[in-house]
mmCIF file of C-alpha atoms in Angstrom:
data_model
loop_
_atom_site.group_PDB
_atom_site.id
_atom_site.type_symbol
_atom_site.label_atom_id
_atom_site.label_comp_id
_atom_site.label_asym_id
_atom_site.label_seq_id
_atom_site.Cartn_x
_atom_site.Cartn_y
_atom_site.Cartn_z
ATOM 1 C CA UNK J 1 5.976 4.636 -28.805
ATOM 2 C CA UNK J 2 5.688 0.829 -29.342
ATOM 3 C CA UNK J 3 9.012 0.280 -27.648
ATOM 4 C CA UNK J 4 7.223 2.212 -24.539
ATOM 5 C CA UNK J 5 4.260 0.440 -24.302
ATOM 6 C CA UNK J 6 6.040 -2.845 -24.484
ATOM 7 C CA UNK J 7 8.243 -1.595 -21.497
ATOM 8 C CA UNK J 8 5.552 -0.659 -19.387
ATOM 9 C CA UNK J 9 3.000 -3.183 -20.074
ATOM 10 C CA UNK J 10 5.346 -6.150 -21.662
ATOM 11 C CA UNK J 11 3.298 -9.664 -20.626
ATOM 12 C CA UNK J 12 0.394 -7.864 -18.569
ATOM 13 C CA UNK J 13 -3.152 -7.557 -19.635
ATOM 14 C CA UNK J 14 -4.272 -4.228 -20.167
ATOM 15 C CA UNK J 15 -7.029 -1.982 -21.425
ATOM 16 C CA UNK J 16 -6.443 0.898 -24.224
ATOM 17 C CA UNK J 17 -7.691 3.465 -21.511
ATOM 18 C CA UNK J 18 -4.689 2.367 -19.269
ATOM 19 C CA UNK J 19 -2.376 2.187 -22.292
ATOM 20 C CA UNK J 20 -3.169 5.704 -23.133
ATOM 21 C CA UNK J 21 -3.235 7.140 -19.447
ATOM 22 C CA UNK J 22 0.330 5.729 -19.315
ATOM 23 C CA UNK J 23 1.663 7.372 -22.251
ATOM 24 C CA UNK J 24 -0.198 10.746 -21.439
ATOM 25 C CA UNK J 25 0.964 11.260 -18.079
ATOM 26 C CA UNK J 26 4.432 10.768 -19.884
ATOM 27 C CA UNK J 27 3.271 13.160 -22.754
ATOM 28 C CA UNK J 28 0.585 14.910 -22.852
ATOM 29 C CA UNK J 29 0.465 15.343 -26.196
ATOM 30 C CA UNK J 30 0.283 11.788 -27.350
ATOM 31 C CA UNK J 31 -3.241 11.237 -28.499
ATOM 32 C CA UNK J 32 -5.419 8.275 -28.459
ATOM 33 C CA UNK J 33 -5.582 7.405 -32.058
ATOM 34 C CA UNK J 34 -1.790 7.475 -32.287
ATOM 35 C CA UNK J 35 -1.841 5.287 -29.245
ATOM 36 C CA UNK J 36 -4.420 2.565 -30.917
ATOM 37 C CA UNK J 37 -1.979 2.720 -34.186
ATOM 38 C CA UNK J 38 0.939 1.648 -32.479
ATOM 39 C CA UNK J 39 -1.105 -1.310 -30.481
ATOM 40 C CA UNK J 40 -1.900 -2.588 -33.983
ATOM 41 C CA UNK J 41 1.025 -2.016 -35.480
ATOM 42 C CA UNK J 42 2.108 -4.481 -32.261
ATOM 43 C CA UNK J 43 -0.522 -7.036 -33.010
ATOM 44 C CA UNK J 44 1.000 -6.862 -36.583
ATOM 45 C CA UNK J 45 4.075 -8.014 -35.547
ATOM 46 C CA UNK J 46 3.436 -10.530 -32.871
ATOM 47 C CA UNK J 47 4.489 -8.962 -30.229
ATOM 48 C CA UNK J 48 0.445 -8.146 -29.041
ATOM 49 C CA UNK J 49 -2.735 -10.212 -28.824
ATOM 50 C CA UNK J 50 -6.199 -8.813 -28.599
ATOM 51 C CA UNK J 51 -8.480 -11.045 -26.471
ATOM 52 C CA UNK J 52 -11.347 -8.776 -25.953
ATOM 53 C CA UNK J 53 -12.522 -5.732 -26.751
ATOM 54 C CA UNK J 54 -10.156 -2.837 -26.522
ATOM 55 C CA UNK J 55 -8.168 -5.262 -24.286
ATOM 56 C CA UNK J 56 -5.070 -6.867 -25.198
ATOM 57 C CA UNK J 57 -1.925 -8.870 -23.751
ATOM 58 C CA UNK J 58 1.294 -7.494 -24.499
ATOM 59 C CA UNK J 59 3.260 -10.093 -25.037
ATOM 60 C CA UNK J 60 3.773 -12.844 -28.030
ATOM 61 C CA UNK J 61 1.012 -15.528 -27.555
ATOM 62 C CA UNK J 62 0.141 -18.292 -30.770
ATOM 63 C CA UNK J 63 -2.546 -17.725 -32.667
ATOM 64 C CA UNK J 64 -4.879 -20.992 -33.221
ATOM 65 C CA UNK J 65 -4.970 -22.629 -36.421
ATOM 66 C CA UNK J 66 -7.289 -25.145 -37.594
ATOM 67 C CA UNK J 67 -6.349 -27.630 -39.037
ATOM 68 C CA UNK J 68 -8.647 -30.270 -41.024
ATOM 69 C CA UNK J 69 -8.197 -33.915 -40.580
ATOM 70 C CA UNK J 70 -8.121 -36.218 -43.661
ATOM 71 C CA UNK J 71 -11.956 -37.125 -43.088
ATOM 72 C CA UNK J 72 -12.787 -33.277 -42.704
ATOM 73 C CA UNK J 73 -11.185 -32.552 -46.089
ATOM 74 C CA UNK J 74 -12.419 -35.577 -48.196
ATOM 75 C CA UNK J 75 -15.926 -34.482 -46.770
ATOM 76 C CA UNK J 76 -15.362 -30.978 -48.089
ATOM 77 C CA UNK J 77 -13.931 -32.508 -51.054
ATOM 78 C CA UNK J 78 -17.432 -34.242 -51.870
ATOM 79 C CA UNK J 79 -19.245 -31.199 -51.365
ATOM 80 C CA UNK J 80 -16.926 -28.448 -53.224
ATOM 81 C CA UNK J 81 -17.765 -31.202 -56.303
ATOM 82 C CA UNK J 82 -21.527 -31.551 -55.537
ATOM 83 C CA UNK J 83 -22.592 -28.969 -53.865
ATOM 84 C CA UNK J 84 -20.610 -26.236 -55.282
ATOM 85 C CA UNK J 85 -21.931 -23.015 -54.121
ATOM 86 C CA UNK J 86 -23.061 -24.423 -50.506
ATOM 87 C CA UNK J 87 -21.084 -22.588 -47.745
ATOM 88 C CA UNK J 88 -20.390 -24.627 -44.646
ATOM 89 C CA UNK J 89 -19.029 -24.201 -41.539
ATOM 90 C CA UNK J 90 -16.594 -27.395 -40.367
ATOM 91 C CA UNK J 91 -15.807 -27.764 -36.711
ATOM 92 C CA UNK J 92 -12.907 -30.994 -36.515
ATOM 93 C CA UNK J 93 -12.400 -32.063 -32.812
ATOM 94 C CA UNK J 94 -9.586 -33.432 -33.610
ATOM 95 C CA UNK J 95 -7.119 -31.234 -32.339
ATOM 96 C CA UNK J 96 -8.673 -31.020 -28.824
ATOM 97 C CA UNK J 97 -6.512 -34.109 -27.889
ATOM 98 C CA UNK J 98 -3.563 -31.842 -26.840
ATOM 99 C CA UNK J 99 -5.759 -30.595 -24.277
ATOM 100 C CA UNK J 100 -6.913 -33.535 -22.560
ATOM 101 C CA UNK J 101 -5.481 -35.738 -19.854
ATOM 102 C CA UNK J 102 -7.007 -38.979 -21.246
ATOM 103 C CA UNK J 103 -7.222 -39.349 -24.871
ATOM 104 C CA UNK J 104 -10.684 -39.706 -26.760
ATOM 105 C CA UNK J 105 -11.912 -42.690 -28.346
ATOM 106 C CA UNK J 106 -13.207 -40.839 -31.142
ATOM 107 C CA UNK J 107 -12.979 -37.765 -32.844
ATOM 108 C CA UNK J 108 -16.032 -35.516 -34.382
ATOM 109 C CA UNK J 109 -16.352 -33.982 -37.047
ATOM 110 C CA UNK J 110 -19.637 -31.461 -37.840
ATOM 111 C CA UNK J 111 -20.661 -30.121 -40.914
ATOM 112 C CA UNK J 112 -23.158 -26.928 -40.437
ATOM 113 C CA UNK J 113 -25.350 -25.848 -43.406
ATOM 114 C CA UNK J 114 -28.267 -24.320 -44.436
ATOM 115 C CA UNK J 115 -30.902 -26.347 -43.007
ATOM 116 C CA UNK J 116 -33.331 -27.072 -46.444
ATOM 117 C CA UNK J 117 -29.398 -29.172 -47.123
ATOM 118 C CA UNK J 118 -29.241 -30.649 -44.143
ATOM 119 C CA UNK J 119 -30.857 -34.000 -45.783
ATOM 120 C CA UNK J 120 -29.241 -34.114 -49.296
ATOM 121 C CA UNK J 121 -26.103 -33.807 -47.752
ATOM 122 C CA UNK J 122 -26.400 -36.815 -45.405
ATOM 123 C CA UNK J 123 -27.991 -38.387 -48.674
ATOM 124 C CA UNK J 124 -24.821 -38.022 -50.550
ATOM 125 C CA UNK J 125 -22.569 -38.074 -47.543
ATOM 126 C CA UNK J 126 -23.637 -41.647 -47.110
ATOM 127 C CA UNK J 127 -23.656 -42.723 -50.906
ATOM 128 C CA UNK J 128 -20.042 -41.972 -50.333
ATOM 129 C CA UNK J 129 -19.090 -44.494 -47.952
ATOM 130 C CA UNK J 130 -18.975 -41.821 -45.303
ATOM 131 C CA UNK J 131 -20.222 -42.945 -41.732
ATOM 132 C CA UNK J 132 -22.854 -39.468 -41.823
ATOM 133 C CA UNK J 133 -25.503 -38.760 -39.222
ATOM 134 C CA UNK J 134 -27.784 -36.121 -38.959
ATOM 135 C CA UNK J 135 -26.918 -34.263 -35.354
ATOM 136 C CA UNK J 136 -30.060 -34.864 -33.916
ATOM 137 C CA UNK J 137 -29.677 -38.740 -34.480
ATOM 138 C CA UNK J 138 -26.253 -38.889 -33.436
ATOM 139 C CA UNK J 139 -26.951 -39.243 -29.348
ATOM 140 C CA UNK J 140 -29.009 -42.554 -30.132
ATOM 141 C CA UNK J 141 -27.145 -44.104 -32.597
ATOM 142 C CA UNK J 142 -23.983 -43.326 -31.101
ATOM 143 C CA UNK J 143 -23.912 -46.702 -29.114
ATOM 144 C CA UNK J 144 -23.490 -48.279 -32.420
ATOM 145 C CA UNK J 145 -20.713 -46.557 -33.938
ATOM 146 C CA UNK J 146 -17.945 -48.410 -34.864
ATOM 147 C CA UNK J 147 -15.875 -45.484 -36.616
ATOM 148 C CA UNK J 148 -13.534 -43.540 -35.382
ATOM 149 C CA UNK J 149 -14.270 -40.221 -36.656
ATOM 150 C CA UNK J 150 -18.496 -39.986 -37.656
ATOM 151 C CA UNK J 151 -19.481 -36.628 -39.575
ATOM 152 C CA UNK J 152 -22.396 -35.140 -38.251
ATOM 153 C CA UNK J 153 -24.724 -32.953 -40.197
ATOM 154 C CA UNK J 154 -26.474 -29.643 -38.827
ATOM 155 C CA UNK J 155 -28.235 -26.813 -39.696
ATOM 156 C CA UNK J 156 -25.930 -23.941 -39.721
ATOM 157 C CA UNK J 157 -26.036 -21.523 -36.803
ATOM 158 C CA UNK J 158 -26.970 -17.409 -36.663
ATOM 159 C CA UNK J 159 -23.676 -16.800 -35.075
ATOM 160 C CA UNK J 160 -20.470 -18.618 -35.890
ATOM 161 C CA UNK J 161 -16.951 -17.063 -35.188
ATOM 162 C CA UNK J 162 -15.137 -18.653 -37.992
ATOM 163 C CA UNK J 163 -11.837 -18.433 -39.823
ATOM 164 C CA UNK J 164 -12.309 -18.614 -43.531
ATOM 165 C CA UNK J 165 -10.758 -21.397 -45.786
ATOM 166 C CA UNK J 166 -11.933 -20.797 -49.178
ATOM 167 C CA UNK J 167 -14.767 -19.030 -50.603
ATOM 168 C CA UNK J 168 -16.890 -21.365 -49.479
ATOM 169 C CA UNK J 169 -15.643 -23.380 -46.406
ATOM 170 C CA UNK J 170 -15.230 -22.439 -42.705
ATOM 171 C CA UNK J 171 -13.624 -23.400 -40.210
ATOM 172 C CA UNK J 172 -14.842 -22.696 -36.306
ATOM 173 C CA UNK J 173 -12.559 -21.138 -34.508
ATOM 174 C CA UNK J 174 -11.128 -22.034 -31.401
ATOM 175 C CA UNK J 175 -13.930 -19.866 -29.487
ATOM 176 C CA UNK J 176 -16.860 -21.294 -31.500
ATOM 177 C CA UNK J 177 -15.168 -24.873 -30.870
ATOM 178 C CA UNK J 178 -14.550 -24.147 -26.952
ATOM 179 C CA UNK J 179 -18.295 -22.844 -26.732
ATOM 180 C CA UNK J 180 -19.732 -25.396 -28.678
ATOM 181 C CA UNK J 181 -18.419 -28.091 -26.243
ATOM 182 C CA UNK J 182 -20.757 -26.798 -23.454
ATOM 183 C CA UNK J 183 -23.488 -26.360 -25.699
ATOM 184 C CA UNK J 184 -23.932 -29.268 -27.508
ATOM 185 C CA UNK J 185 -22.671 -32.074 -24.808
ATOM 186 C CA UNK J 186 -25.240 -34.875 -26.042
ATOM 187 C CA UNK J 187 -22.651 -34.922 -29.066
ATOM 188 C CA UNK J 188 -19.557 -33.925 -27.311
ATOM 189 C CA UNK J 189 -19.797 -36.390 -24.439
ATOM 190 C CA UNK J 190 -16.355 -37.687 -24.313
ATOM 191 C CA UNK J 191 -14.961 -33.955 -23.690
ATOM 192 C CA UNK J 192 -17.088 -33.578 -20.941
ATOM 193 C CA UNK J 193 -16.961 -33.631 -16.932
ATOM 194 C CA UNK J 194 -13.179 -32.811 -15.608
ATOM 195 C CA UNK J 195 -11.653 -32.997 -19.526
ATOM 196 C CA UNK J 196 -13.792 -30.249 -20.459
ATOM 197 C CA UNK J 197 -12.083 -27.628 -17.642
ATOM 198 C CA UNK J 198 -8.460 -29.662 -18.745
ATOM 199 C CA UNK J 199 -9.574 -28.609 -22.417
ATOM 200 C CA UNK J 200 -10.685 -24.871 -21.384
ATOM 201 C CA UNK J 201 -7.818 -24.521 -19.019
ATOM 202 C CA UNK J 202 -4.935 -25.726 -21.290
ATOM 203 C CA UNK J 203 -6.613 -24.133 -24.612
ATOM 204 C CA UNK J 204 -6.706 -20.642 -22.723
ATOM 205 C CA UNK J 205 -3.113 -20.722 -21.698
ATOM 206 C CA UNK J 206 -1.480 -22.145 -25.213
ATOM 207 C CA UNK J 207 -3.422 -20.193 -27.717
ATOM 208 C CA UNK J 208 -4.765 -16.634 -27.897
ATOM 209 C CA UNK J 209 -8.118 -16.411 -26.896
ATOM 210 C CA UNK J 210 -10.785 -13.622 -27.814
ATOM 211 C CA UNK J 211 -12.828 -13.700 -24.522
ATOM 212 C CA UNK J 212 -14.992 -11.144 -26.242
ATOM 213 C CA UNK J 213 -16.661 -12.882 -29.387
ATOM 214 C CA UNK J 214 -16.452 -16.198 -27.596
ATOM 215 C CA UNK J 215 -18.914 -14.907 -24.742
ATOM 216 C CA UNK J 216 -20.755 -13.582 -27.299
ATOM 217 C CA UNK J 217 -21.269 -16.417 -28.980
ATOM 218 C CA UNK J 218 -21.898 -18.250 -25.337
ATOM 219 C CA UNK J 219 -24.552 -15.805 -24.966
ATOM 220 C CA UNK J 220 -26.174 -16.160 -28.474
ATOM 221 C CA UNK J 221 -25.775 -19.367 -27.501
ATOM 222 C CA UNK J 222 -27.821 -19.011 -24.385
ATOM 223 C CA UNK J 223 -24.525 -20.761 -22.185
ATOM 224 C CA UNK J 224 -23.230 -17.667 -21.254
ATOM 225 C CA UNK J 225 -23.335 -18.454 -17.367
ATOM 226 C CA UNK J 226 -22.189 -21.981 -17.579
ATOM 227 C CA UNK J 227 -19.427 -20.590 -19.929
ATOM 228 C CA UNK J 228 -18.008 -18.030 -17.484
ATOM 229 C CA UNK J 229 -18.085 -20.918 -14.641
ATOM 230 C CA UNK J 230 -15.827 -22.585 -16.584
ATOM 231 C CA UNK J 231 -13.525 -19.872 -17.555
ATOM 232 C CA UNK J 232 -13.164 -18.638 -14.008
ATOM 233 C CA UNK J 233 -11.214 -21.767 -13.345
ATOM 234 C CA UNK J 234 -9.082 -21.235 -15.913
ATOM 235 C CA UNK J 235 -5.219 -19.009 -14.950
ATOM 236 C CA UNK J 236 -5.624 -17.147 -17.935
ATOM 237 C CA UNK J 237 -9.312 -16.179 -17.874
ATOM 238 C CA UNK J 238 -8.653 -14.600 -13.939
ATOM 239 C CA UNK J 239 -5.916 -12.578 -14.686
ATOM 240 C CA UNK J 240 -8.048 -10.735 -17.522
ATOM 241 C CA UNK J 241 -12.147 -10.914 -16.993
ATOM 242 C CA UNK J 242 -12.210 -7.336 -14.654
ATOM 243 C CA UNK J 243 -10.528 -5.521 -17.883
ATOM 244 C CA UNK J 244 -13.617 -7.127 -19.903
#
């Protein structure tokens, strides 16, 4: 069955209503369930991506990895050895570079915790030698900034789409970083205007996206609108949003 639904849907976007209505006018005796094993069983092996829900791409497409930069981890570092049972979320802009046409001057890196931590963190974050701010302080001191890669401190969010690390550090996944770009521009302001649609564009075609849970976070979020504007200049994003 997987080698069928490969041949009739290899590198199209599809819904598992369409899979199935394939298969069943083929056999009618194939049932759903077996029809939704066989589509994992493909995601399994690479060879399907789910970006929505109960919508998928048949075809290999790379799944996004964060990766922490050396700042990132000596920050986590500090807190896994003084803060030991804090979870936090980490969200390094660092790989957004390979998107971009023009290169940033600096990189970000945010730190989101519960918020009665928000200050002791900074505290220690700073007794460190780290260059810290807390978010909301960031847009005014930015101007004065000399380092290359500030961390920013911020009370931790209801939703966050996340890929875990450890027990107890996050990282935000490519969704939660892509949304988080619209949302929080007075920190993000060197990924905005025409990088920001390079960034979504690019992002969307490379890497697997989950259109689902990152509109739901947009709309949590209350950016759903400006979110969609964005994706519907993106290749990928027009070929799949009537299936979502």
């Amino acid at each position: 069955m997987k080698k069928r639904i490969v041949k009739i849907w290899g590198k199209k976007y599809c819904t598992i209503d369409e899979i199935v209505d394939s298969l069943t006018v083929e056999n009618a005796q194939v049932s759903r369930q077996t029809v939704i094993w066989s589509i994992n069983d493909l995601v399994k092996q690479g060879k399907a991506v789910r970006v929505g829900r109960g919508v998928y791409l048949i075809a290999p497409k790379k799944q996004f990895s964060p990766v922490m930069s050396a700042t990132a981890k000596s920050a986590c570092s500090l807190l896994a050895d003084k803060f030991r049972y804090l979870d936090v979320t980490v969200t390094d802009t660092g790989f957004l570079s390979e998107f971009m046409n023009l290169q940033p001057f600096s990189t970000v890196v945010t730190l989101e915790v519960k918020k009665s931590a928000v200050n002791a963190i900074l505290s220690a974050m700073r007794k460190a030698g780290f260059d810290a701010y807390d978010k909301n302080d960031y847009p005014k001191m930015q101007r004065y900034i000399t380092t290359a890669q500030p961390i920013l401190i911020r009370p931790e969010l209801a939703i966050n789409p996340t890929i875990a690390k450890d027990c107890n550090v996050r990282l935000a996944n490519i969704e939660k970083t892509l949304v988080d770009l619209v949302c929080d521009e007075d920190i993000y302001g060197q990924y905005q205007g025409e990088e920001l649609q390079n960034i979504f564009q690019n992002a969307t075609k490379r890497y697997a996206i989950n259109y689902s849970q990152l509109l739901k976070y947009a709309g949590a979020r209350k950016r759903k609108e400006t979110v969609m504007q964005i994706l519907q200049n993106t290749d990928e994003y027009q070929k799949v949003r009537n299936l979502l």
